[in-house]
Every structure is written in structure tokens, then in C-alpha cells.
CSV table of C-alpha atoms in Angstrom, one decimal:
chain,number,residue,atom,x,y,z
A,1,UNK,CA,104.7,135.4,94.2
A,2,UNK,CA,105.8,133.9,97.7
A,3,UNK,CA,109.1,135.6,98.5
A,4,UNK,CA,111.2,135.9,101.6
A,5,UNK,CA,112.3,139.1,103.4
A,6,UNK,CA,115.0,138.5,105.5
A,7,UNK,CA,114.6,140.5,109.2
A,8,UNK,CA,117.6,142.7,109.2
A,9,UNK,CA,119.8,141.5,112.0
A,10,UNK,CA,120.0,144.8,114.7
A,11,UNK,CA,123.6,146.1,115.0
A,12,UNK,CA,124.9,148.2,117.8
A,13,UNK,CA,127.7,150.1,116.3
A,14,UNK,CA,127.3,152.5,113.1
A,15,UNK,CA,128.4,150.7,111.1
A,16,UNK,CA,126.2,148.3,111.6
A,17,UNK,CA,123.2,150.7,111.5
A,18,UNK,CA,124.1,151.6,108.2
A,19,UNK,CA,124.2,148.8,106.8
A,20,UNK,CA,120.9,148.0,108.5
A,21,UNK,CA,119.5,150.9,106.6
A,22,UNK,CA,120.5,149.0,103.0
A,23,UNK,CA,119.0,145.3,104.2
A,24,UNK,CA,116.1,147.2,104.8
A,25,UNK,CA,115.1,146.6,101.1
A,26,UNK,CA,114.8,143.2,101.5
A,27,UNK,CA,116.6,140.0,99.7
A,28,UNK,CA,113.8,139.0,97.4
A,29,UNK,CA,114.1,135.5,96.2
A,30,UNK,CA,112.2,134.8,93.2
A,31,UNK,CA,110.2,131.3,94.6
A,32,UNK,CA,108.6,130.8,91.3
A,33,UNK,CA,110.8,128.2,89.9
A,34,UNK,CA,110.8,125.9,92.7
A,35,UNK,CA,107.2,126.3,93.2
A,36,UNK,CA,107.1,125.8,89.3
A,37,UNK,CA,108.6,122.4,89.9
A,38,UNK,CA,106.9,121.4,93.5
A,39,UNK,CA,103.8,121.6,90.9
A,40,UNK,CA,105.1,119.5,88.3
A,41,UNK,CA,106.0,116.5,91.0
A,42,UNK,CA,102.8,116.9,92.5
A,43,UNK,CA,101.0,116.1,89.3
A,44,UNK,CA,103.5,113.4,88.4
A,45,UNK,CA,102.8,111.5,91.9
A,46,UNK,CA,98.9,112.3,92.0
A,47,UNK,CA,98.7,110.6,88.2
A,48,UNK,CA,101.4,107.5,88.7
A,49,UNK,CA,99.9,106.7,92.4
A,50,UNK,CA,97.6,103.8,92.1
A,51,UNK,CA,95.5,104.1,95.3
A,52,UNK,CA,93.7,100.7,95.2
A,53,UNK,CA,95.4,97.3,95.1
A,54,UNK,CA,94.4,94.7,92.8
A,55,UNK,CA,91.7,91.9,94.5
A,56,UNK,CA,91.7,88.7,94.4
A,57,UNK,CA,89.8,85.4,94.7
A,58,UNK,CA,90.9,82.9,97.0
A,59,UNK,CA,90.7,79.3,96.2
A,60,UNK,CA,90.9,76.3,98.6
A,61,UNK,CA,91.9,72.9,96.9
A,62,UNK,CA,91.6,69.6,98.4
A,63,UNK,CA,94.5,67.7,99.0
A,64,UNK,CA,95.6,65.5,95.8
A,65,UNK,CA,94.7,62.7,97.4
A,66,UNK,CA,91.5,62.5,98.2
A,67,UNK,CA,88.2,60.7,96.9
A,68,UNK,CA,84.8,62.5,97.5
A,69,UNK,CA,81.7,60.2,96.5
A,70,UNK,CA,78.6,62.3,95.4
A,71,UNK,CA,75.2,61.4,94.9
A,72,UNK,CA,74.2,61.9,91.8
A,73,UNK,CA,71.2,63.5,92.5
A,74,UNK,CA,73.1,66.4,94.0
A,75,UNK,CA,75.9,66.7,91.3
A,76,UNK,CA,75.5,69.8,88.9
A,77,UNK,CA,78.0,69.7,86.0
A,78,UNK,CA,79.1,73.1,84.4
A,79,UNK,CA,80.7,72.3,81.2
A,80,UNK,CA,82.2,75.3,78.8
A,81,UNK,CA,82.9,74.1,75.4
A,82,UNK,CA,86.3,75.9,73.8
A,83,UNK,CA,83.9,79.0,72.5
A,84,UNK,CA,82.4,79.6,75.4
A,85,UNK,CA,79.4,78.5,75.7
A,86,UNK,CA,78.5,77.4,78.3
A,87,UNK,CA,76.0,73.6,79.3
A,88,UNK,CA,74.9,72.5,82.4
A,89,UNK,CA,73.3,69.1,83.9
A,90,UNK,CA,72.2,67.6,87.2
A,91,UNK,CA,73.6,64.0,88.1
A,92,UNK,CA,73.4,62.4,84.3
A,93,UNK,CA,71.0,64.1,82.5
A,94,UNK,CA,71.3,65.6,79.2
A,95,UNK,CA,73.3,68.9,79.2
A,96,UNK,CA,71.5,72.2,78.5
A,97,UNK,CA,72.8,75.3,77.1
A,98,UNK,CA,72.8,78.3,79.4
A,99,UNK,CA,73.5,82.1,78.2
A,100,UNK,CA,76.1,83.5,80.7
A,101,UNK,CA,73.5,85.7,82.1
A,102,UNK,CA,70.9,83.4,83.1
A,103,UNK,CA,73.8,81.4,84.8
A,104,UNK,CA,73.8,83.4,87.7
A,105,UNK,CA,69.8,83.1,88.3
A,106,UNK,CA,70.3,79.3,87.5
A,107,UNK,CA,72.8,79.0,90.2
A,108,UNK,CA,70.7,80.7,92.4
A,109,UNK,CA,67.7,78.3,92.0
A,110,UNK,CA,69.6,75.5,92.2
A,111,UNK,CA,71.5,76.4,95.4
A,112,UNK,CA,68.3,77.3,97.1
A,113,UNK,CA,66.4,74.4,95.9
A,114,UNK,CA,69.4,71.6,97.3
A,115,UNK,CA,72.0,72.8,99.8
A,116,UNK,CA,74.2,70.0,99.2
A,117,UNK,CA,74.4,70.6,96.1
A,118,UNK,CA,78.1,70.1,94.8
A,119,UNK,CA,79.0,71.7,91.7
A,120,UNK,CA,82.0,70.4,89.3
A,121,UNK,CA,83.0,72.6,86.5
A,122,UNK,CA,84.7,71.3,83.4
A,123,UNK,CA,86.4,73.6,81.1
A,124,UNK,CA,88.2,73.0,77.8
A,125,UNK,CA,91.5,73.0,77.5
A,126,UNK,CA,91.6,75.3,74.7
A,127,UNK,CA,89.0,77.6,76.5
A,128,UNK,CA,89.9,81.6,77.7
A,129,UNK,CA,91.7,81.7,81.4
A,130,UNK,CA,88.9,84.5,81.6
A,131,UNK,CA,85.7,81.9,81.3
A,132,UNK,CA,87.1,79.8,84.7
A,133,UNK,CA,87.3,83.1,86.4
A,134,UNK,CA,83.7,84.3,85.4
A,135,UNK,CA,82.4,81.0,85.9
A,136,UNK,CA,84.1,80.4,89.8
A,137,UNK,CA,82.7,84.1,90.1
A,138,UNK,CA,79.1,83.2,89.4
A,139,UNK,CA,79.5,80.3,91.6
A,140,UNK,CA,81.0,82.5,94.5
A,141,UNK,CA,78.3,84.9,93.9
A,142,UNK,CA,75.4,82.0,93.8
A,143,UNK,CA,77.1,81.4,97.3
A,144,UNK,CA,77.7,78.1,96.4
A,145,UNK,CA,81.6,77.7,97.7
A,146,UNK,CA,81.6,74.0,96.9
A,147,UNK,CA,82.7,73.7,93.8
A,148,UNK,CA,85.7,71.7,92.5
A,149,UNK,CA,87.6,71.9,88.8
A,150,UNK,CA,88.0,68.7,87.3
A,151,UNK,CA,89.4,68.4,83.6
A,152,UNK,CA,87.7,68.2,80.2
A,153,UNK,CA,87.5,64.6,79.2
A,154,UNK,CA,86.5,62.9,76.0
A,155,UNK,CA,83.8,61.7,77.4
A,156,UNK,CA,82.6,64.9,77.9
A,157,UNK,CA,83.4,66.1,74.9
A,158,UNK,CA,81.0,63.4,73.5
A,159,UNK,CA,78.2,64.5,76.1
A,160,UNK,CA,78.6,67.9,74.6
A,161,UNK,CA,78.4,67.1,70.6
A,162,UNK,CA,75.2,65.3,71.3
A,163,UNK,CA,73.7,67.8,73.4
A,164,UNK,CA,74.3,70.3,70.8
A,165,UNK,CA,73.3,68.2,67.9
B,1,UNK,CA,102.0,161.1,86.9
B,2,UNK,CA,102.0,159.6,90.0
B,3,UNK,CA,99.0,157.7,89.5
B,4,UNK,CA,100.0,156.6,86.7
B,5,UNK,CA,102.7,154.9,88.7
B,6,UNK,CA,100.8,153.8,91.4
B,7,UNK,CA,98.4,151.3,89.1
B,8,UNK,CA,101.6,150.0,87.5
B,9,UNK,CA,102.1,148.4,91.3
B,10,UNK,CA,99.8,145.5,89.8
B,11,UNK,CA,97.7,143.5,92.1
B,12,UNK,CA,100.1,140.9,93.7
B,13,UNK,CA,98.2,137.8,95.1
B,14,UNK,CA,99.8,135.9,98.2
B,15,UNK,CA,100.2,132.3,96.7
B,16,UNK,CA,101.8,131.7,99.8
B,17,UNK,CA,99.1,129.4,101.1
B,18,UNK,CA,98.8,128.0,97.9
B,19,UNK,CA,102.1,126.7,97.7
B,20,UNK,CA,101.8,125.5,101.5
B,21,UNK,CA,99.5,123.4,100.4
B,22,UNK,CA,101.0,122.0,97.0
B,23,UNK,CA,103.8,121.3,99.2
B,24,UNK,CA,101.8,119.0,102.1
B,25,UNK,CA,100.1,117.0,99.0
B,26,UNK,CA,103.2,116.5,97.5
B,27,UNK,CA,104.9,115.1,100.7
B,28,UNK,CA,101.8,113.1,101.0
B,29,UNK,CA,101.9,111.6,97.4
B,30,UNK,CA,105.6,111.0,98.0
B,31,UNK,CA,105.4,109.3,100.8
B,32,UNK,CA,102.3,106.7,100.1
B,33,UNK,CA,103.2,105.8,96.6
B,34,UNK,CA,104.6,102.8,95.7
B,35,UNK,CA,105.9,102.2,92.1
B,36,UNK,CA,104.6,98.9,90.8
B,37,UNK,CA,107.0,96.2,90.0
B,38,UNK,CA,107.9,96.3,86.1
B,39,UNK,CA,106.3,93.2,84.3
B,40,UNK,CA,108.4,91.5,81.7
B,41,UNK,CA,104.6,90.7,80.3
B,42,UNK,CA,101.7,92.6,80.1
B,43,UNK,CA,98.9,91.5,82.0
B,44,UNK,CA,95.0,92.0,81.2
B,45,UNK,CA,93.3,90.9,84.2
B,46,UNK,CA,89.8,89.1,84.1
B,47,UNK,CA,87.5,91.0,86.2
B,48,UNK,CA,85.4,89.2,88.9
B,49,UNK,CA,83.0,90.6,91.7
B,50,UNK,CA,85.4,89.4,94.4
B,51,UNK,CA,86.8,92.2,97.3
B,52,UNK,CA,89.1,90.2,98.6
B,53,UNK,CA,92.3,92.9,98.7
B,54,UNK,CA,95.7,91.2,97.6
B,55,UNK,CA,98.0,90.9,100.2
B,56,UNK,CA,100.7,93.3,100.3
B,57,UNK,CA,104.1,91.3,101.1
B,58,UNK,CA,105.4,87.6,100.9
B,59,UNK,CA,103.6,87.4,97.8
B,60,UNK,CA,104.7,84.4,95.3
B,61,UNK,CA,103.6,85.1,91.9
B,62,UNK,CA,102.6,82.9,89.2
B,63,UNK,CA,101.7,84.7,85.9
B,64,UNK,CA,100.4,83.0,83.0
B,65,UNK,CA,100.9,85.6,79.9
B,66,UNK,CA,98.5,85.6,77.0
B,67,UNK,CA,100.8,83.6,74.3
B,68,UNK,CA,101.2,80.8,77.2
B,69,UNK,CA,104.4,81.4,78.9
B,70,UNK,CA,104.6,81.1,82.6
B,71,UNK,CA,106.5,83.2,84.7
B,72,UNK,CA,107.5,83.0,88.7
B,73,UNK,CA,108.0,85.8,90.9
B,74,UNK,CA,109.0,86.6,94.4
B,75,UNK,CA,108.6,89.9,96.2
B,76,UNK,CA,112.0,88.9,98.4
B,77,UNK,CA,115.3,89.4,97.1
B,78,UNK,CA,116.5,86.9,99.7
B,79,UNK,CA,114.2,84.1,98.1
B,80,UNK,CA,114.4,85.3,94.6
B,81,UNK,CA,118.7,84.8,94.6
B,82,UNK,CA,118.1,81.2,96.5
B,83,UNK,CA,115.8,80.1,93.4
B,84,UNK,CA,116.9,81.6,90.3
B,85,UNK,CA,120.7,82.6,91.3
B,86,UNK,CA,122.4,85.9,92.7
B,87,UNK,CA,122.4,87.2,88.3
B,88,UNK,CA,118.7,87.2,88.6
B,89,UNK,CA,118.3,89.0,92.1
B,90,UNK,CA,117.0,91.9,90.4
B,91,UNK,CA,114.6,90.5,88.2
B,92,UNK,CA,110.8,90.8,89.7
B,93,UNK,CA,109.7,87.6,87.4
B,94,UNK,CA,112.0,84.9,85.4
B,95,UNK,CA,110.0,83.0,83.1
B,96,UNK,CA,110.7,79.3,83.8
B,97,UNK,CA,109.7,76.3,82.2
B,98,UNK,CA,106.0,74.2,83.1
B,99,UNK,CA,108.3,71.2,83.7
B,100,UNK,CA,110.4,73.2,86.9
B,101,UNK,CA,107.6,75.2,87.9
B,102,UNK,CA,107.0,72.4,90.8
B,103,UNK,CA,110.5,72.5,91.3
B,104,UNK,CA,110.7,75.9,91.7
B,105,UNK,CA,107.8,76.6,94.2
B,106,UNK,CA,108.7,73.9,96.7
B,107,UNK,CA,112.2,75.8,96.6
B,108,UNK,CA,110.6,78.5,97.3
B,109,UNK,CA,108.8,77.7,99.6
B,110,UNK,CA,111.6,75.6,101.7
B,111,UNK,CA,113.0,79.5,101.6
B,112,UNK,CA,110.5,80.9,103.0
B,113,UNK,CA,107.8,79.2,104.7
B,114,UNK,CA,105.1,82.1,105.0
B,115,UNK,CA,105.1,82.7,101.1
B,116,UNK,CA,101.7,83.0,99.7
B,117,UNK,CA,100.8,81.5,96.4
B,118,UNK,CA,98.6,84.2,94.0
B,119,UNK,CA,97.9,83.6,90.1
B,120,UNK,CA,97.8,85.8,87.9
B,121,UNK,CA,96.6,85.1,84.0
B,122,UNK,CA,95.7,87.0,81.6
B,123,UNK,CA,92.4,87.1,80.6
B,124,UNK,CA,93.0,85.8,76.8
B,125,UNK,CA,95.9,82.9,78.4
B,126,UNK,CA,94.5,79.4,77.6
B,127,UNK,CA,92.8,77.6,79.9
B,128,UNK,CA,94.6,74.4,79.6
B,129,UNK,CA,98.1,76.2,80.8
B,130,UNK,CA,96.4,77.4,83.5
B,131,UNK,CA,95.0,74.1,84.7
B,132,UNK,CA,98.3,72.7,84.4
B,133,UNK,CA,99.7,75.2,86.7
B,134,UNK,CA,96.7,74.3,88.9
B,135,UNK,CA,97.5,70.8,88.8
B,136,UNK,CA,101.3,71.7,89.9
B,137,UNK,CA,99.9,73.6,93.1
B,138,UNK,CA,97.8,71.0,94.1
B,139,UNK,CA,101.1,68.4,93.5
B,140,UNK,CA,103.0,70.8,96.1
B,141,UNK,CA,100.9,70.6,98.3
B,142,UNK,CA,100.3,74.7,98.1
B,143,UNK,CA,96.0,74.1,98.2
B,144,UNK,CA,95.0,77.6,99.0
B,145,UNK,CA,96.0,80.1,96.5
B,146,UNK,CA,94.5,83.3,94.9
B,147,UNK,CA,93.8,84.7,91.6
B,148,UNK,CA,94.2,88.2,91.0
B,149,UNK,CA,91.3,90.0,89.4
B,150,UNK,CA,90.1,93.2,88.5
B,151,UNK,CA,86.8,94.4,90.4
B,152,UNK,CA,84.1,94.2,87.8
B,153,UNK,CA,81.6,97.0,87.2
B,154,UNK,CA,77.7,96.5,86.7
């Protein structure tokens, strides 16, 4: 173990030397407790550091205010019903059901096919915080960063019950 | 005899180095942590696919918990005893009412100007609370927020 001999200091007189003569040994301090507990901080830092901060999506919403007309023809309407799943439609045509996985092809497709394309998303109110998130994520991976959030009417609601009768 | 002796010597190792270096990592670990805030809720965060990083001071926090309750938080003592009162200067997040969260965040931000707004729900909160908090941002005129996230993995 790591110990620590101490250079014996270099006397002039006798007396001195002899006492030189018994430092000679050494002072051996036994380092293994310290070391001992330099190990057991390390470990408790190296486990309780988090090294990455959490990310985050940022989200630009238009002022209250303001009125955006949109051709239909370039409107795409994400609806999620309160279980999830998940029903889209261009301008006013009758919603379809889309698994979450072929949502991200869809999006895709649609982008590519009409860049103006302007995307509103309409969740239930009794829907999962987590579906919005996946959903805007989709979107931000379909590159399509026009997108706004508008709530879930009854109208919709209607829409939806006949779309999935 | 004497060899006997000399074998009981034992082989000694110099750890010295060893050590040397348990030491530098432990500085080094010392040093760059950072103990995360203690939540009053626990938070399960959705995972998206977005790198965005989260930025690390003047950070407003709005936290929506899983049973609905909302929660405001300010990484600045200064703001945090302006807003919720010196007895609460301590206190990383006070949950506050739906009805004063407007209240609240313009307060805030009157306090200080360079606050940024970030959300943070949990990934089972409703979706309705959420909107509403969503709606009160957009009413305070605070229109560019984020939403923390976990980084997805597929």
C-alpha cells in the first residue's frame, strides 16, 4: 500500500545525528483507509452523475390573434381519438385510419407530393400527453414544421364515429 | 531459516499510481456533477427523436404530473421568492392552480425578462390539461416554448 517516508531532516550536532539514526525507519502511514474512502466517492459520483441533459422539442405558436385561411385542398387533418388511434383526411374527405407506424411514411408522401401542405392535428381531450408528443415528432421528422394544434370539437367527434362505423 | 523469512516479505504492489488516478477521476466527477433538482412529482418523460439539448439556466418550468396537477418552477431564487413568497424560496416547483398559472408566468416573466418557457408532462398526464396549459402560453403571449423529452431509441 502507498505509504509515506518522511526524509529525515540533516542535523549538525549529535544529537541531532542520533536521532537521525531512529527516523531512519521511516513514519509509515497506513493510506489504506483514505484510499478506501477516495474509492467509495468515486463510485458514488461516477453512478449519480447524469452526463447528458434531457432534449427537448421546441415549439413556435402563432400569436392568439391571428386568422390563417387554407385551401382546402392543402389541409391534412390528424385526428387521435381518446384510445389512440389515430385518422387522417385531406381538406374534407372521409377520415382514414392510420397504424402509428405507417404515419411516418404517410407524412412523408404527403409532404413530398404538396409543399404547402399545412397540417392541423386534433387530439382528444381525454387522450395520453404522450400521443401529441409522438404525433408533433412524426410531423417534425416528415419535415413538415407547419403544423398547428387546434382542439377536439364535436364536430369532429361526429366525423370520427362515422368514419369508424 | 532465513529463507523462510525472506518469502514472508510478501510481494508488495505500488498502488501508488493507482490511487493517483482514483484521485484525478474523483476530482473530475466532483467537479462536473450537478445534483438534479428534487421533484415533488415524478416525471415519465415521452420520448421523441428530437436533439435539441435543454438549455441549462433561466429555465421556467411547467410540469404537468400524471394524475393532472400542474406545477411551476423557476431555476432563480430571486424570481422564485417574487412569485410564490420568501417561505417558498426553497422550493424547486409549487404546484399552483390552472386558474393562476397565467397569473403566475406573466409574474414571472415581468421578473425576469430572459426566462424561457419549457413543458414538461408526463407521458400518461391527459392531454386535455396539457392543452389548457398550451392555451394559457399562447394567452401570455409566451409563443415559443419547449417540451422536454427523452431521446427515443430505434
Amino acid at each position: 500500500m502507498a505509504s509515506v517516508d518522511t526524509a529525515a531532516p540533516r542535523g549538525h550536532d549529535k544529537k541531532k545525528k542520533k536521532r537521525r539514526k531512529m527516523r531512519r525507519i521511516g513514519i509509515r502511514i497506513d493510506m489504506t483507509p483514505m484510499v478506501d474512502v477516495a474509492f467509495l466517492l468515486l463510485t458514488f459520483f461516477m453512478l449519480t452523475t447524469s452526463m447528458s441533459r434531457p432534449q427537448t422539442m421546441e415549439i413556435n405558436l402563432p400569436p392568439g390573434d391571428t386568422k390563417v385561411e387554407v385551401a382546402e385542398s392543402n389541409l391534412l387533418t390528424l385526428r387521435v381519438k381518446e384510445d389512440g388511434s389515430i385518422y387522417w383526411n385531406m381538406g374534407i374527405d372521409r377520415p382514414q385510419k392510420v397504424d402509428f407506424k405507417s404515419l411516418r411514411p404517410l407524412l412523408g408522401q404527403k409532404a413530398q407530393q404538396n409543399p404547402k401542405l399545412i397540417t392541423l392535428v386534433k387530439i382528444d381531450r381525454k387522450g395520453k400527453y404522450k400521443m401529441m408528443v409522438d404525433v408533433m415528432d412524426e410531423l417534425n421528422l416528415a419535415n413538415i414544421t407547419r403544423f398547428s394544434i387546434a382542439p377536439m370539437q364535436d364536430v369532429d367527434q361526429r366525423i370520427l364515429e362515422k368514419a369508424s362505423s | 531459516m532465513p529463507k523462510i523469512k525472506k518469502s514472508r516479505v510478501g510481494v508488495r504492489v505500488d498502488m501508488t499510481p493507482m490511487v493517483d488516478v482514483a484521485f484525478l477521476l474523483l476530482t473530475f466527477f466532483m467537479l462536473t456533477t450537478q445534483f438534479k433538482p428534487p421533484e415533488e412529482v415524478q416525471i415519465i418523460l415521452p420520448s421523441s427523436h428530437s436533439t435539441f439539448k435543454l438549455p441549462e439556466s433561466d429555465v421556467m418550468t411547467v410540469t404537468i404530473s400524471k394524475d393532472s396537477r400542474i406545477f411551476l418552477g423557476v431555476d432563480n431564487q430571486y424570481v422564485r421568492s417574487k412569485i410564490f413568497g420568501p417561505e417558498n424560496r426553497l422550493r424547486p416547483e409549487v404546484e399552483v392552480d390552472i386558474k393562476q398559472l397565467g397569473n403566475l408566468l406573466v409574474q414571472a416573466r415581468m421578473a425576469s425578462p430572459k426566462l424561457r418557457t419549457v413543458v414538461k408532462g408526463d407521458k400518461d398526464a391527459e392531454y386535455g390539461v396539457a392543452e389548457d396549459v398550451m392555451d394559457i402560453l399562447q394567452k401570455t403571449n409566451i409563443t415559443r416554448f419547449n417540451l422536454v423529452t427523452d431521446l427515443a431509441r430505434d
